[in-house]
Amino acid sequence: MSNFLPNELIKRLSEDEHFNQESFLETHESGEKVTSIRLNPLKKPREAYDELAAVPWCNDAYYLKERPIFTLDPLYHAGCYYVQEASSMFLGYILERIGLRDSAIRALDLCAAPGGKSTLLNSYLGEKSLLVSNEVIKSRAGILVDNVTRWGMHNVVVTNNDPSAFGRLPGYFDLMVVDAPCSGSGMFRKDPAAIDEWSLANVKLCSDRQKRILAESISALATGGYLVYSTCSYSREENEDIVDWIMEGNGFESVKIDFNSAWGIEETTSTSKGAFGYRFYPHKVKGEGFFVAVLRKTGEQGSFEMRRSKPEKSPVSKVVLEHWLDNIASIQHFLHGDNVHIFPAIYKDDLRLLQDMLYIRNAGTNIGKWLGKELIPSHDLAMSVHVKADLPGQEVSLATAQQYLRKENLDRSNFEVSSGWCLVQYSGVNLGWVKVLPNRINNYYPKESRIVHL
Ligand code: SAM
């Protein structure tokens, strides 16, 4: 079989006695595309997905028979699922194995855009945890905010910082996920254009950057906390060697993850420390190339005292909040300019701390604009899993839902609500707001999110 993949890469992979070069090349040549989605457990449309083949290592995750045009699916815009590469969903299984599912921890997703791992973390850790989702590139941080907002949970702070900023928070996080920027060989099947960009020099560059990212941020992990390190590269220099490098500083132990051998995942060990790593090859698993390792911080990590902050007075009354939100007892709110945000009450002091230390792009859910006496509901509120269930709503057809998402004019006769704010719903899930007037409908779908004609 001809080899159209970089020779140097194949040569190095062949040093592994388990590596089957022929099937690896065959899979890449086949051009087979695998599409998988992970459902949002807090948004349940009437559509059933459970007849599809499940991703074995992640809850609520399925392989699609073919790739649809997601842009035309209202449920995609409603945050009912996230389109995520299946191998990388192994993070869910890891969280389950290390006992962090539904826990009350502080978690950091350091290299988070566009948000695949963050939305997974958010669902697996649940609303008792605090998730800080960081992305260093400004434009990508915006996409991260959009995806996290669509997911609808209020316990996420999206930040836009260089990893070094997290050195200001020693011992603060119980979990750090570092899904590092890498040379990308694991994505060759999905994105053949990346093949020509691959070089050994770039692998070295990525490996140096991965070390810098970790060196500058790792003090933010508490003693006993977990580091999940991953890449979509096949190169040992970016994977096992990085794990060895972390362990050289002592203070870390490798965590072994047991799994069903029928899944086709390969367990590897690093050269000098014998630390465990997990490799995903597209000819062995139904997913793309991926590497992940789990480490636990055993060394003593200095920390700091959290300051208690006084509750701020707010002009927004309980009556107003109760009108728009369910279960407000565990929610605190604060004003940011004119905007009212909700956030878990138990993390009030944490938010103050994060504001002092980091550049925050979004904290919690912005539920709307405060006009002094009334709240103008935001699109983020429509996406929130906390929006009050019995607010006026109108179920619409697929065609009307797509019209709404294009921000087109809607036919007044499709709406039974007589007047006022109304949630447009498709398959029982909220898409956004309209304002119903006696003889017309005002479409409040955000202009910047609207579907442009395909
Ligand atoms: N975790 C994401 C997900 O699951 O959707 C994918 C993350 S992607 C593999 C790596 C991210 O690291 C990119 O968003 C990239 O912008 C960011 N990045 C690039 N250079 C970086 C740096 N020097 N420090 C930290 N992050 C960086």
mmCIF file with all atom_site columns, C-alpha atoms in Angstrom, residues 36-108:
data_model
loop_
_atom_site.group_PDB
_atom_site.id
_atom_site.type_symbol
_atom_site.label_atom_id
_atom_site.label_alt_id
_atom_site.label_comp_id
_atom_site.label_asym_id
_atom_site.label_entity_id
_atom_site.label_seq_id
_atom_site.pdbx_PDB_ins_code
_atom_site.Cartn_x
_atom_site.Cartn_y
_atom_site.Cartn_z
_atom_site.occupancy
_atom_site.B_iso_or_equiv
_atom_site.pdbx_formal_charge
_atom_site.auth_seq_id
_atom_site.auth_comp_id
_atom_site.auth_asym_id
_atom_site.auth_atom_id
_atom_site.pdbx_PDB_model_num
ATOM 1  C CA . SER A 1 36  ? -20.665 11.453 16.731 1.00 0.00 ? 36  SER A CA 1
ATOM 2  C CA . ILE A 1 37  ? -22.719 13.633 19.030 1.00 0.00 ? 37  ILE A CA 1
ATOM 3  C CA . ARG A 1 38  ? -23.066 13.899 22.798 1.00 0.00 ? 38  ARG A CA 1
ATOM 4  C CA . LEU A 1 39  ? -26.513 14.792 24.115 1.00 0.00 ? 39  LEU A CA 1
ATOM 5  C CA . ASN A 1 40  ? -27.191 17.415 26.739 1.00 0.00 ? 40  ASN A CA 1
ATOM 6  C CA . PRO A 1 41  ? -28.769 15.454 29.612 1.00 0.00 ? 41  PRO A CA 1
ATOM 7  C CA . LEU A 1 42  ? -30.578 18.597 30.814 1.00 0.00 ? 42  LEU A CA 1
ATOM 8  C CA . LYS A 1 43  ? -32.339 19.313 27.507 1.00 0.00 ? 43  LYS A CA 1
ATOM 9  C CA . LYS A 1 44  ? -34.609 16.595 26.310 1.00 0.00 ? 44  LYS A CA 1
ATOM 10 C CA . PRO A 1 45  ? -36.283 17.003 22.939 1.00 0.00 ? 45  PRO A CA 1
ATOM 11 C CA . ARG A 1 46  ? -38.906 14.492 21.852 1.00 0.00 ? 46  ARG A CA 1
ATOM 12 C CA . GLU A 1 47  ? -36.508 13.045 19.262 1.00 0.00 ? 47  GLU A CA 1
ATOM 13 C CA . ALA A 1 48  ? -35.151 9.643  20.235 1.00 0.00 ? 48  ALA A CA 1
ATOM 14 C CA . TYR A 1 49  ? -31.488 8.925  19.660 1.00 0.00 ? 49  TYR A CA 1
ATOM 15 C CA . ASP A 1 50  ? -31.241 5.654  21.546 1.00 0.00 ? 50  ASP A CA 1
ATOM 16 C CA . GLU A 1 51  ? -31.704 3.514  18.447 1.00 0.00 ? 51  GLU A CA 1
ATOM 17 C CA . LEU A 1 52  ? -28.315 4.744  17.246 1.00 0.00 ? 52  LEU A CA 1
ATOM 18 C CA . ALA A 1 53  ? -25.050 2.958  18.101 1.00 0.00 ? 53  ALA A CA 1
ATOM 19 C CA . ALA A 1 54  ? -23.733 4.272  21.418 1.00 0.00 ? 54  ALA A CA 1
ATOM 20 C CA . VAL A 1 55  ? -20.162 5.465  22.008 1.00 0.00 ? 55  VAL A CA 1
ATOM 21 C CA . PRO A 1 56  ? -19.122 2.811  24.548 1.00 0.00 ? 56  PRO A CA 1
ATOM 22 C CA . TRP A 1 57  ? -17.033 5.045  26.843 1.00 0.00 ? 57  TRP A CA 1
ATOM 23 C CA . CYS A 1 58  ? -19.348 8.017  27.264 1.00 0.00 ? 58  CYS A CA 1
ATOM 24 C CA . ASN A 1 59  ? -22.887 8.540  28.509 1.00 0.00 ? 59  ASN A CA 1
ATOM 25 C CA . ASP A 1 60  ? -25.492 10.013 26.164 1.00 0.00 ? 60  ASP A CA 1
ATOM 26 C CA . ALA A 1 61  ? -23.154 9.757  23.165 1.00 0.00 ? 61  ALA A CA 1
ATOM 27 C CA . TYR A 1 62  ? -24.013 8.289  19.780 1.00 0.00 ? 62  TYR A CA 1
ATOM 28 C CA . TYR A 1 63  ? -22.602 7.674  16.316 1.00 0.00 ? 63  TYR A CA 1
ATOM 29 C CA . LEU A 1 64  ? -24.735 9.128  13.528 1.00 0.00 ? 64  LEU A CA 1
ATOM 30 C CA . LYS A 1 65  ? -25.328 7.041  10.414 1.00 0.00 ? 65  LYS A CA 1
ATOM 31 C CA . GLU A 1 66  ? -24.473 10.022 8.246  1.00 0.00 ? 66  GLU A CA 1
ATOM 32 C CA . ARG A 1 67  ? -23.427 13.611 8.786  1.00 0.00 ? 67  ARG A CA 1
ATOM 33 C CA . PRO A 1 68  ? -26.469 15.904 8.536  1.00 0.00 ? 68  PRO A CA 1
ATOM 34 C CA . ILE A 1 69  ? -26.333 19.647 7.892  1.00 0.00 ? 69  ILE A CA 1
ATOM 35 C CA . PHE A 1 70  ? -26.257 20.561 11.574 1.00 0.00 ? 70  PHE A CA 1
ATOM 36 C CA . THR A 1 71  ? -26.896 24.229 10.794 1.00 0.00 ? 71  THR A CA 1
ATOM 37 C CA . LEU A 1 72  ? -30.420 23.323 9.650  1.00 0.00 ? 72  LEU A CA 1
ATOM 38 C CA . ASP A 1 73  ? -31.268 21.379 12.801 1.00 0.00 ? 73  ASP A CA 1
ATOM 39 C CA . PRO A 1 74  ? -33.018 23.566 15.416 1.00 0.00 ? 74  PRO A CA 1
ATOM 40 C CA . LEU A 1 75  ? -31.967 21.117 18.151 1.00 0.00 ? 75  LEU A CA 1
ATOM 41 C CA . TYR A 1 76  ? -28.320 21.885 17.408 1.00 0.00 ? 76  TYR A CA 1
ATOM 42 C CA . HIS A 1 77  ? -28.983 25.605 17.970 1.00 0.00 ? 77  HIS A CA 1
ATOM 43 C CA . ALA A 1 78  ? -30.971 24.813 21.108 1.00 0.00 ? 78  ALA A CA 1
ATOM 44 C CA . GLY A 1 79  ? -27.926 23.142 22.721 1.00 0.00 ? 79  GLY A CA 1
ATOM 45 C CA . CYS A 1 80  ? -29.510 19.672 22.808 1.00 0.00 ? 80  CYS A CA 1
ATOM 46 C CA . TYR A 1 81  ? -26.238 18.088 21.652 1.00 0.00 ? 81  TYR A CA 1
ATOM 47 C CA . TYR A 1 82  ? -22.617 18.837 20.901 1.00 0.00 ? 82  TYR A CA 1
ATOM 48 C CA . VAL A 1 83  ? -20.907 17.428 17.819 1.00 0.00 ? 83  VAL A CA 1
ATOM 49 C CA . GLN A 1 84  ? -17.793 15.854 19.292 1.00 0.00 ? 84  GLN A CA 1
ATOM 50 C CA . GLU A 1 85  ? -15.166 13.450 18.063 1.00 0.00 ? 85  GLU A CA 1
ATOM 51 C CA . ALA A 1 86  ? -15.782 10.103 19.809 1.00 0.00 ? 86  ALA A CA 1
ATOM 52 C CA . SER A 1 87  ? -12.246 9.313  21.066 1.00 0.00 ? 87  SER A CA 1
ATOM 53 C CA . SER A 1 88  ? -12.056 12.581 22.974 1.00 0.00 ? 88  SER A CA 1
ATOM 54 C CA . MET A 1 89  ? -15.255 11.659 24.833 1.00 0.00 ? 89  MET A CA 1
ATOM 55 C CA . PHE A 1 90  ? -13.144 9.164  26.809 1.00 0.00 ? 90  PHE A CA 1
ATOM 56 C CA . LEU A 1 91  ? -12.783 12.048 29.270 1.00 0.00 ? 91  LEU A CA 1
ATOM 57 C CA . GLY A 1 92  ? -16.285 11.115 30.500 1.00 0.00 ? 92  GLY A CA 1
ATOM 58 C CA . TYR A 1 93  ? -15.182 7.588  31.314 1.00 0.00 ? 93  TYR A CA 1
ATOM 59 C CA . ILE A 1 94  ? -12.077 8.923  33.093 1.00 0.00 ? 94  ILE A CA 1
ATOM 60 C CA . LEU A 1 95  ? -14.193 11.199 35.298 1.00 0.00 ? 95  LEU A CA 1
ATOM 61 C CA . GLU A 1 96  ? -16.378 8.244  36.199 1.00 0.00 ? 96  GLU A CA 1
ATOM 62 C CA . ARG A 1 97  ? -13.360 6.040  37.054 1.00 0.00 ? 97  ARG A CA 1
ATOM 63 C CA . ILE A 1 98  ? -11.610 8.619  39.219 1.00 0.00 ? 98  ILE A CA 1
ATOM 64 C CA . GLY A 1 99  ? -14.851 9.257  41.103 1.00 0.00 ? 99  GLY A CA 1
ATOM 65 C CA . LEU A 1 100 ? -15.521 12.839 40.037 1.00 0.00 ? 100 LEU A CA 1
ATOM 66 C CA . ARG A 1 101 ? -18.938 12.317 38.455 1.00 0.00 ? 101 ARG A CA 1
ATOM 67 C CA . ASP A 1 102 ? -21.531 14.603 40.111 1.00 0.00 ? 102 ASP A CA 1
ATOM 68 C CA . SER A 1 103 ? -18.940 15.950 42.509 1.00 0.00 ? 103 SER A CA 1
ATOM 69 C CA . ALA A 1 104 ? -18.552 19.370 44.117 1.00 0.00 ? 104 ALA A CA 1
ATOM 70 C CA . ILE A 1 105 ? -15.133 20.444 42.853 1.00 0.00 ? 105 ILE A CA 1
ATOM 71 C CA . ARG A 1 106 ? -13.366 23.329 41.178 1.00 0.00 ? 106 ARG A CA 1
ATOM 72 C CA . ALA A 1 107 ? -12.316 22.333 37.670 1.00 0.00 ? 107 ALA A CA 1
ATOM 73 C CA . LEU A 1 108 ? -10.230 24.094 35.048 1.00 0.00 ? 108 LEU A CA 1
#
